[in-house]
mmCIF file of C-alpha atoms in Angstrom:
data_model
loop_
_atom_site.group_PDB
_atom_site.id
_atom_site.type_symbol
_atom_site.label_atom_id
_atom_site.label_comp_id
_atom_site.label_asym_id
_atom_site.label_seq_id
_atom_site.Cartn_x
_atom_site.Cartn_y
_atom_site.Cartn_z
ATOM 1 C CA UNK L 1 -12.116 2.585 -32.747
ATOM 2 C CA UNK L 2 -13.209 -0.393 -30.683
ATOM 3 C CA UNK L 3 -12.505 -0.386 -26.983
ATOM 4 C CA UNK L 4 -9.501 -2.209 -25.551
ATOM 5 C CA UNK L 5 -10.698 -5.526 -24.086
ATOM 6 C CA UNK L 6 -8.995 -6.324 -20.771
ATOM 7 C CA UNK L 7 -8.984 -9.042 -18.167
ATOM 8 C CA UNK L 8 -7.695 -8.712 -14.604
ATOM 9 C CA UNK L 9 -5.969 -11.716 -13.041
ATOM 10 C CA UNK L 10 -6.021 -11.675 -9.248
ATOM 11 C CA UNK L 11 -8.791 -10.145 -7.145
ATOM 12 C CA UNK L 12 -6.764 -8.994 -4.177
ATOM 13 C CA UNK L 13 -6.781 -5.338 -3.195
ATOM 14 C CA UNK L 14 -4.762 -4.229 -6.223
ATOM 15 C CA UNK L 15 -6.767 -6.283 -8.697
ATOM 16 C CA UNK L 16 -10.012 -4.811 -7.395
ATOM 17 C CA UNK L 17 -8.664 -1.270 -7.748
ATOM 18 C CA UNK L 18 -7.540 -1.901 -11.323
ATOM 19 C CA UNK L 19 -10.879 -3.535 -12.199
ATOM 20 C CA UNK L 20 -12.894 -0.562 -10.994
ATOM 21 C CA UNK L 21 -10.656 1.915 -12.793
ATOM 22 C CA UNK L 22 -11.026 0.013 -16.053
ATOM 23 C CA UNK L 23 -14.786 -0.386 -15.684
ATOM 24 C CA UNK L 24 -15.681 3.080 -14.445
ATOM 25 C CA UNK L 25 -12.961 5.561 -15.386
ATOM 26 C CA UNK L 26 -11.426 4.559 -18.720
ATOM 27 C CA UNK L 27 -13.892 4.882 -21.616
ATOM 28 C CA UNK L 28 -11.411 3.466 -24.155
ATOM 29 C CA UNK L 29 -11.333 0.152 -22.251
ATOM 30 C CA UNK L 30 -13.776 -2.631 -21.431
ATOM 31 C CA UNK L 31 -13.393 -4.913 -18.414
ATOM 32 C CA UNK L 32 -14.331 -8.255 -19.951
ATOM 33 C CA UNK L 33 -13.360 -10.753 -17.270
ATOM 34 C CA UNK L 34 -11.514 -11.406 -14.015
ATOM 35 C CA UNK L 35 -10.036 -14.453 -12.323
ATOM 36 C CA UNK L 36 -8.744 -15.689 -8.987
ATOM 37 C CA UNK L 37 -7.938 -19.042 -7.408
ATOM 38 C CA UNK L 38 -11.565 -19.559 -6.283
ATOM 39 C CA UNK L 39 -14.847 -18.364 -7.714
ATOM 40 C CA UNK L 40 -15.640 -16.806 -4.345
ATOM 41 C CA UNK L 41 -12.586 -14.586 -4.646
ATOM 42 C CA UNK L 42 -13.345 -13.805 -8.282
ATOM 43 C CA UNK L 43 -16.755 -12.524 -7.171
ATOM 44 C CA UNK L 44 -14.962 -9.794 -5.210
ATOM 45 C CA UNK L 45 -14.845 -7.767 -8.426
ATOM 46 C CA UNK L 46 -18.430 -6.714 -7.674
ATOM 47 C CA UNK L 47 -19.091 -5.370 -11.193
ATOM 48 C CA UNK L 48 -22.082 -6.529 -13.225
ATOM 49 C CA UNK L 49 -21.546 -8.026 -16.669
ATOM 50 C CA UNK L 50 -17.967 -9.140 -16.032
ATOM 51 C CA UNK L 51 -17.166 -12.828 -16.554
ATOM 52 C CA UNK L 52 -15.636 -14.575 -13.524
ATOM 53 C CA UNK L 53 -13.157 -17.439 -13.587
ATOM 54 C CA UNK L 54 -11.390 -19.546 -10.972
ATOM 55 C CA UNK L 55 -8.645 -20.475 -13.466
ATOM 56 C CA UNK L 56 -6.745 -17.846 -15.440
ATOM 57 C CA UNK L 57 -5.841 -20.445 -18.085
ATOM 58 C CA UNK L 58 -9.506 -20.995 -18.892
ATOM 59 C CA UNK L 59 -10.009 -17.240 -19.030
ATOM 60 C CA UNK L 60 -7.177 -16.872 -21.532
ATOM 61 C CA UNK L 61 -8.472 -19.713 -23.715
ATOM 62 C CA UNK L 62 -12.130 -18.643 -23.756
ATOM 63 C CA UNK L 63 -11.932 -14.848 -23.979
ATOM 64 C CA UNK L 64 -10.760 -12.703 -26.869
ATOM 65 C CA UNK L 65 -8.661 -10.089 -25.100
ATOM 66 C CA UNK L 66 -6.266 -7.314 -26.061
ATOM 67 C CA UNK L 67 -4.467 -7.294 -22.725
ATOM 68 C CA UNK L 68 -4.367 -8.570 -19.177
ATOM 69 C CA UNK L 69 -3.509 -6.972 -15.861
ATOM 70 C CA UNK L 70 -1.540 -9.421 -13.704
ATOM 71 C CA UNK L 71 -2.202 -8.782 -10.013
ATOM 72 C CA UNK L 72 -1.678 -12.334 -8.778
ATOM 73 C CA UNK L 73 0.829 -13.277 -6.067
ATOM 74 C CA UNK L 74 4.464 -12.692 -6.995
ATOM 75 C CA UNK L 75 5.321 -16.390 -6.959
ATOM 76 C CA UNK L 76 2.844 -16.977 -9.831
ATOM 77 C CA UNK L 77 3.985 -14.136 -12.095
ATOM 78 C CA UNK L 78 6.392 -16.182 -14.181
ATOM 79 C CA UNK L 79 3.861 -18.839 -15.230
ATOM 80 C CA UNK L 80 1.054 -16.308 -15.731
ATOM 81 C CA UNK L 81 3.237 -14.069 -17.920
ATOM 82 C CA UNK L 82 4.173 -17.039 -20.106
ATOM 83 C CA UNK L 83 0.539 -18.092 -20.449
ATOM 84 C CA UNK L 84 -0.566 -14.577 -21.369
ATOM 85 C CA UNK L 85 2.239 -14.259 -23.916
ATOM 86 C CA UNK L 86 1.253 -17.627 -25.413
ATOM 87 C CA UNK L 87 -2.294 -16.288 -25.756
ATOM 88 C CA UNK L 88 -0.935 -13.280 -27.644
ATOM 89 C CA UNK L 89 -2.283 -10.672 -25.223
ATOM 90 C CA UNK L 90 -0.388 -7.630 -24.033
ATOM 91 C CA UNK L 91 0.701 -7.574 -20.391
ATOM 92 C CA UNK L 92 0.573 -5.167 -17.474
ATOM 93 C CA UNK L 93 2.295 -6.802 -14.495
ATOM 94 C CA UNK L 94 2.531 -5.646 -10.905
ATOM 95 C CA UNK L 95 6.018 -5.487 -9.447
ATOM 96 C CA UNK L 96 8.155 -7.478 -9.016
ATOM 97 C CA UNK L 97 8.094 -9.228 -12.370
ATOM 98 C CA UNK L 98 9.430 -12.461 -10.837
ATOM 99 C CA UNK L 99 11.362 -13.672 -7.814
ATOM 100 C CA UNK L 100 14.832 -14.034 -9.378
ATOM 101 C CA UNK L 101 16.847 -12.093 -11.929
ATOM 102 C CA UNK L 102 17.147 -15.175 -14.128
ATOM 103 C CA UNK L 103 13.372 -15.613 -14.136
ATOM 104 C CA UNK L 104 12.862 -11.928 -14.963
ATOM 105 C CA UNK L 105 15.234 -12.170 -17.921
ATOM 106 C CA UNK L 106 13.521 -15.339 -19.147
ATOM 107 C CA UNK L 107 9.963 -13.974 -19.073
ATOM 108 C CA UNK L 108 10.938 -10.632 -20.610
ATOM 109 C CA UNK L 109 12.675 -12.447 -23.441
ATOM 110 C CA UNK L 110 9.652 -14.729 -23.825
ATOM 111 C CA UNK L 111 7.213 -11.805 -24.032
ATOM 112 C CA UNK L 112 9.428 -10.096 -26.608
ATOM 113 C CA UNK L 113 9.640 -13.304 -28.633
ATOM 114 C CA UNK L 114 5.838 -13.568 -28.634
ATOM 115 C CA UNK L 115 5.520 -9.945 -29.757
ATOM 116 C CA UNK L 116 3.442 -8.662 -26.840
ATOM 117 C CA UNK L 117 3.848 -5.345 -25.038
ATOM 118 C CA UNK L 118 4.986 -5.549 -21.409
ATOM 119 C CA UNK L 119 4.407 -2.817 -18.829
ATOM 120 C CA UNK L 120 5.377 -2.855 -15.146
ATOM 121 C CA UNK L 121 3.223 -1.351 -12.404
ATOM 122 C CA UNK L 122 5.291 1.410 -10.853
ATOM 123 C CA UNK L 123 2.267 3.526 -10.069
ATOM 124 C CA UNK L 124 4.080 6.393 -8.342
ATOM 125 C CA UNK L 125 5.377 7.661 -11.684
ATOM 126 C CA UNK L 126 1.760 8.600 -12.420
ATOM 127 C CA UNK L 127 1.090 10.443 -9.175
ATOM 128 C CA UNK L 128 0.247 14.075 -10.069
ATOM 129 C CA UNK L 129 2.592 15.474 -7.412
ATOM 130 C CA UNK L 130 5.627 13.351 -8.279
ATOM 131 C CA UNK L 131 5.065 13.623 -12.029
ATOM 132 C CA UNK L 132 4.853 17.390 -11.497
ATOM 133 C CA UNK L 133 8.313 17.348 -9.918
ATOM 134 C CA UNK L 134 9.542 15.283 -12.866
ATOM 135 C CA UNK L 135 8.158 17.896 -15.269
ATOM 136 C CA UNK L 136 10.100 20.649 -13.475
ATOM 137 C CA UNK L 137 13.258 18.609 -14.001
ATOM 138 C CA UNK L 138 12.467 17.846 -17.646
ATOM 139 C CA UNK L 139 11.576 21.482 -18.384
ATOM 140 C CA UNK L 140 14.914 22.684 -17.013
ATOM 141 C CA UNK L 141 13.389 24.631 -14.112
ATOM 142 C CA UNK L 142 15.445 22.655 -11.583
ATOM 143 C CA UNK L 143 18.574 22.697 -13.696
ATOM 144 C CA UNK L 144 20.949 19.779 -13.490
ATOM 145 C CA UNK L 145 19.933 17.541 -10.539
ATOM 146 C CA UNK L 146 22.607 17.340 -7.868
ATOM 147 C CA UNK L 147 20.812 15.786 -4.877
ATOM 148 C CA UNK L 148 17.685 13.603 -4.849
ATOM 149 C CA UNK L 149 16.086 12.717 -1.516
ATOM 150 C CA UNK L 150 13.157 10.326 -1.148
ATOM 151 C CA UNK L 151 11.173 9.567 2.006
ATOM 152 C CA UNK L 152 8.802 6.593 2.072
ATOM 153 C CA UNK L 153 7.449 5.511 5.449
ATOM 154 C CA UNK L 154 4.431 3.359 6.206
ATOM 155 C CA UNK L 155 1.920 4.130 8.964
ATOM 156 C CA UNK L 156 2.058 0.547 10.304
ATOM 157 C CA UNK L 157 3.960 -2.618 9.356
ATOM 158 C CA UNK L 158 2.211 -5.282 7.283
ATOM 159 C CA UNK L 159 1.109 -8.455 9.043
ATOM 160 C CA UNK L 160 3.824 -11.026 9.680
ATOM 161 C CA UNK L 161 2.482 -13.547 7.183
ATOM 162 C CA UNK L 162 2.971 -10.973 4.435
ATOM 163 C CA UNK L 163 6.446 -10.107 5.671
ATOM 164 C CA UNK L 164 7.442 -13.766 5.411
ATOM 165 C CA UNK L 165 6.850 -13.802 1.640
ATOM 166 C CA UNK L 166 7.371 -10.194 0.433
ATOM 167 C CA UNK L 167 11.133 -10.562 -0.061
ATOM 168 C CA UNK L 168 12.189 -8.010 2.546
ATOM 169 C CA UNK L 169 12.023 -4.240 2.827
ATOM 170 C CA UNK L 170 14.415 -3.526 -0.058
ATOM 171 C CA UNK L 171 12.258 -5.565 -2.471
ATOM 172 C CA UNK L 172 8.872 -4.629 -1.042
ATOM 173 C CA UNK L 173 9.277 -0.926 -0.241
ATOM 174 C CA UNK L 174 12.584 0.517 -1.469
ATOM 175 C CA UNK L 175 12.060 -0.982 -4.938
ATOM 176 C CA UNK L 176 9.443 1.735 -5.593
ATOM 177 C CA UNK L 177 11.877 4.410 -4.461
ATOM 178 C CA UNK L 178 14.700 3.096 -6.640
ATOM 179 C CA UNK L 179 12.375 3.441 -9.616
ATOM 180 C CA UNK L 180 11.360 6.921 -8.477
ATOM 181 C CA UNK L 181 15.019 7.982 -8.180
ATOM 182 C CA UNK L 182 15.663 6.813 -11.750
ATOM 183 C CA UNK L 183 12.436 8.447 -12.951
ATOM 184 C CA UNK L 184 13.097 11.848 -11.359
ATOM 185 C CA UNK L 185 16.760 12.014 -12.334
ATOM 186 C CA UNK L 186 16.426 10.574 -15.825
ATOM 187 C CA UNK L 187 19.659 8.666 -15.292
ATOM 188 C CA UNK L 188 21.058 5.465 -13.863
ATOM 189 C CA UNK L 189 22.353 4.695 -10.377
ATOM 190 C CA UNK L 190 25.728 2.973 -10.382
ATOM 191 C CA UNK L 191 26.363 2.463 -6.642
ATOM 192 C CA UNK L 192 24.345 2.065 -3.440
ATOM 193 C CA UNK L 193 25.257 1.919 0.241
ATOM 194 C CA UNK L 194 22.561 0.595 2.575
ATOM 195 C CA UNK L 195 22.266 0.680 6.346
ATOM 196 C CA UNK L 196 19.393 -0.605 8.418
ATOM 197 C CA UNK L 197 18.073 -1.565 11.832
ATOM 198 C CA UNK L 198 15.160 -3.250 13.557
ATOM 199 C CA UNK L 199 13.567 -0.465 15.597
ATOM 200 C CA UNK L 200 9.838 -1.056 15.063
ATOM 201 C CA UNK L 201 9.140 -4.730 15.781
ATOM 202 C CA UNK L 202 11.705 -7.315 16.846
ATOM 203 C CA UNK L 203 9.676 -10.039 15.112
ATOM 204 C CA UNK L 204 10.646 -8.442 11.786
ATOM 205 C CA UNK L 205 14.287 -8.935 12.728
ATOM 206 C CA UNK L 206 13.572 -12.575 13.578
ATOM 207 C CA UNK L 207 12.523 -13.009 9.960
ATOM 208 C CA UNK L 208 15.932 -11.730 8.865
ATOM 209 C CA UNK L 209 14.484 -8.440 7.692
ATOM 210 C CA UNK L 210 14.778 -4.751 8.612
ATOM 211 C CA UNK L 211 12.142 -2.148 9.406
ATOM 212 C CA UNK L 212 14.208 1.056 9.270
ATOM 213 C CA UNK L 213 16.636 1.730 6.408
ATOM 214 C CA UNK L 214 18.713 4.400 4.703
ATOM 215 C CA UNK L 215 20.240 3.927 1.241
ATOM 216 C CA UNK L 216 22.640 6.412 -0.321
ATOM 217 C CA UNK L 217 22.821 6.597 -4.101
ATOM 218 C CA UNK L 218 25.440 7.600 -6.642
ATOM 219 C CA UNK L 219 24.284 8.531 -10.132
ATOM 220 C CA UNK L 220 26.282 8.333 -13.343
ATOM 221 C CA UNK L 221 26.361 12.145 -13.664
ATOM 222 C CA UNK L 222 27.969 12.524 -10.234
ATOM 223 C CA UNK L 223 24.693 13.444 -8.512
ATOM 224 C CA UNK L 224 23.986 11.810 -5.164
ATOM 225 C CA UNK L 225 20.808 10.813 -3.392
ATOM 226 C CA UNK L 226 19.201 9.111 -0.450
ATOM 227 C CA UNK L 227 16.190 6.926 0.266
ATOM 228 C CA UNK L 228 14.881 6.477 3.799
ATOM 229 C CA UNK L 229 12.225 3.912 4.671
ATOM 230 C CA UNK L 230 10.386 2.922 7.818
ATOM 231 C CA UNK L 231 7.696 0.327 8.447
ATOM 232 C CA UNK L 232 5.971 2.553 11.031
ATOM 233 C CA UNK L 233 5.619 6.292 11.456
ATOM 234 C CA UNK L 234 3.002 6.364 14.176
ATOM 235 C CA UNK L 235 1.294 9.289 12.439
ATOM 236 C CA UNK L 236 0.410 8.379 8.844
ATOM 237 C CA UNK L 237 1.832 7.580 5.393
ATOM 238 C CA UNK L 238 4.883 9.757 4.727
ATOM 239 C CA UNK L 239 5.649 10.145 0.996
ATOM 240 C CA UNK L 240 7.939 12.975 -0.082
ATOM 241 C CA UNK L 241 10.534 13.686 -2.755
ATOM 242 C CA UNK L 242 13.066 16.486 -3.240
ATOM 243 C CA UNK L 243 15.216 17.285 -6.258
ATOM 244 C CA UNK L 244 17.906 19.901 -5.634
ATOM 245 C CA UNK L 245 19.491 21.200 -8.818
ATOM 246 C CA UNK L 246 21.720 23.916 -10.181
ATOM 247 C CA UNK L 247 18.771 26.289 -10.733
ATOM 248 C CA UNK L 248 16.230 25.489 -8.021
ATOM 249 C CA UNK L 249 14.906 22.874 -5.596
ATOM 250 C CA UNK L 250 11.636 21.036 -6.323
ATOM 251 C CA UNK L 251 9.562 19.386 -3.597
ATOM 252 C CA UNK L 252 6.812 16.787 -3.797
ATOM 253 C CA UNK L 253 5.074 16.793 -0.433
ATOM 254 C CA UNK L 254 2.470 14.694 1.334
ATOM 255 C CA UNK L 255 -1.182 14.809 0.369
ATOM 256 C CA UNK L 256 -3.704 15.614 3.112
ATOM 257 C CA UNK L 257 -7.495 15.186 3.328
ATOM 258 C CA UNK L 258 -7.974 18.954 3.174
ATOM 259 C CA UNK L 259 -5.833 22.045 2.652
ATOM 260 C CA UNK L 260 -7.219 23.702 5.784
ATOM 261 C CA UNK L 261 -4.579 25.118 8.136
ATOM 262 C CA UNK L 262 -4.746 27.352 11.169
ATOM 263 C CA UNK L 263 -2.369 29.068 13.550
ATOM 264 C CA UNK L 264 -2.899 29.692 17.270
ATOM 265 C CA UNK L 265 -0.639 30.287 20.274
ATOM 266 C CA UNK L 266 0.174 26.575 20.390
ATOM 267 C CA UNK L 267 1.513 26.526 16.819
ATOM 268 C CA UNK L 268 0.591 26.005 13.170
ATOM 269 C CA UNK L 269 -1.778 23.116 12.462
ATOM 270 C CA UNK L 270 -2.922 21.099 9.456
ATOM 271 C CA UNK L 271 -4.285 17.646 8.654
ATOM 272 C CA UNK L 272 -2.014 14.634 8.937
ATOM 273 C CA UNK L 273 -1.129 13.005 5.584
ATOM 274 C CA UNK L 274 -3.533 10.558 3.974
ATOM 275 C CA UNK L 275 -3.300 7.238 5.782
ATOM 276 C CA UNK L 276 -1.869 4.684 3.323
ATOM 277 C CA UNK L 277 -1.271 3.932 -0.344
ATOM 278 C CA UNK L 278 -4.934 3.326 -1.234
ATOM 279 C CA UNK L 279 -5.821 6.785 0.039
ATOM 280 C CA UNK L 280 -2.597 8.472 -1.120
ATOM 281 C CA UNK L 281 -2.293 7.126 -4.660
ATOM 282 C CA UNK L 282 -5.764 6.695 -6.235
ATOM 283 C CA UNK L 283 -4.861 8.910 -9.197
ATOM 284 C CA UNK L 284 -1.576 7.076 -9.667
ATOM 285 C CA UNK L 285 -3.355 3.699 -9.782
ATOM 286 C CA UNK L 286 -5.778 5.107 -12.323
ATOM 287 C CA UNK L 287 -3.005 6.802 -14.308
ATOM 288 C CA UNK L 288 -0.896 3.697 -14.789
ATOM 289 C CA UNK L 289 -3.817 1.668 -16.168
ATOM 290 C CA UNK L 290 -4.854 4.574 -18.381
ATOM 291 C CA UNK L 291 -1.281 4.640 -19.721
ATOM 292 C CA UNK L 292 -1.421 0.882 -20.417
ATOM 293 C CA UNK L 293 -4.706 1.289 -22.270
ATOM 294 C CA UNK L 294 -3.298 4.228 -24.227
ATOM 295 C CA UNK L 295 -0.295 2.239 -25.424
ATOM 296 C CA UNK L 296 -2.609 -0.539 -26.671
ATOM 297 C CA UNK L 297 -5.178 1.839 -28.154
ATOM 298 C CA UNK L 298 -2.567 3.861 -30.055
ATOM 299 C CA UNK L 299 -0.022 1.048 -30.533
ATOM 300 C CA UNK L 300 2.802 2.901 -28.780
ATOM 301 C CA UNK L 301 5.537 1.610 -26.446
ATOM 302 C CA UNK L 302 4.628 1.235 -22.738
ATOM 303 C CA UNK L 303 5.877 4.144 -20.608
ATOM 304 C CA UNK L 304 7.240 1.785 -17.917
ATOM 305 C CA UNK L 305 9.013 -1.186 -19.455
ATOM 306 C CA UNK L 306 10.171 -4.591 -18.346
ATOM 307 C CA UNK L 307 13.683 -3.161 -18.334
ATOM 308 C CA UNK L 308 12.564 -0.551 -15.782
ATOM 309 C CA UNK L 309 11.180 -3.323 -13.601
ATOM 310 C CA UNK L 310 14.373 -5.321 -13.897
ATOM 311 C CA UNK L 311 16.603 -2.372 -13.007
ATOM 312 C CA UNK L 312 14.654 -1.691 -9.822
ATOM 313 C CA UNK L 313 15.098 -5.329 -8.761
ATOM 314 C CA UNK L 314 18.836 -5.172 -9.478
ATOM 315 C CA UNK L 315 19.095 -2.071 -7.289
ATOM 316 C CA UNK L 316 17.178 -3.862 -4.522
ATOM 317 C CA UNK L 317 19.580 -6.784 -4.751
ATOM 318 C CA UNK L 318 22.526 -4.403 -4.539
ATOM 319 C CA UNK L 319 21.050 -2.699 -1.464
ATOM 320 C CA UNK L 320 20.545 -6.028 0.289
ATOM 321 C CA UNK L 321 24.108 -7.069 -0.510
ATOM 322 C CA UNK L 322 25.402 -3.718 0.721
ATOM 323 C CA UNK L 323 23.579 -4.080 4.043
ATOM 324 C CA UNK L 324 24.726 -7.675 4.488
ATOM 325 C CA UNK L 325 28.368 -6.852 3.738
ATOM 326 C CA UNK L 326 28.390 -3.342 5.238
ATOM 327 C CA UNK L 327 29.982 -1.692 2.208
ATOM 328 C CA UNK L 328 29.107 0.252 -0.947
ATOM 329 C CA UNK L 329 28.047 -2.042 -3.790
ATOM 330 C CA UNK L 330 28.334 -1.179 -7.464
ATOM 331 C CA UNK L 331 25.369 -2.291 -9.541
ATOM 332 C CA UNK L 332 27.740 -4.077 -11.917
ATOM 333 C CA UNK L 333 28.492 -6.554 -9.127
ATOM 334 C CA UNK L 334 24.941 -7.892 -9.364
ATOM 335 C CA UNK L 335 24.985 -8.436 -13.089
ATOM 336 C CA UNK L 336 24.559 -6.574 -16.370
ATOM 337 C CA UNK L 337 21.962 -3.827 -16.159
#
């Protein structure tokens, strides 16, 4: 069969990662072209034989593609999704799909109307450690999940200019963890209760945001869970999950540069966790694009759908409302899930 022809829109950090994975690691795919808002930025792809564009519309009109990877800024997603759907190409879109629930519903309906596949970039589902925990749940080793705990803490906060436009910690950070909670449990969350503080940098509070949060979760089965986030650990990137069930407890722990450990009179020592998401999740970034290619190559449904992306945004909205009103919020208060 012919290779899947792909274009990558947006040559920021994520777009460059996706481009290299397509070009160098996925034999079923061909990286045909890339775009960004200037030709200088498009040149950041750094891969020979790939067409560069400073206008994604021109790329879509001139190239015969099977799919596109949308890694442009969030505020452009809606128009880019529509243009890609009009061109009849399948879509992989980084989260969030759009900036409002109404816009998300509109573009998902538009993509469905145009008959194109739509996959959302929740890369952590494809991390070998976390997907291994999921397999223990699916295989019945854990039993029925009763408690799910997720820790996600950054080594340092992003720069302030990013924090001004990212939508806040619930939409920028916790959104991944909401998806992970749904993924690990295999069920829906019906209520959240969020608390938060500004303990890392007072300038984050001046933006109306938080840097330290805890969200408790209630699942439809009666299981409960928690998500804790921080913008700064001071030691490294802290990414852990735990699923406690009726048969056993499964842990997904941090990845470290080596597995070397030693013990001396001062204690037991090992490497600190890998520093940030680029170092921690390379296989997850590769895995999600491989999964997108697979669904195009074999004409199967995407493993992470637009509905999954929408549900994570709804949960983020509920968490923000809960924090603002200092009360538990049922997901149904936000709108139909």
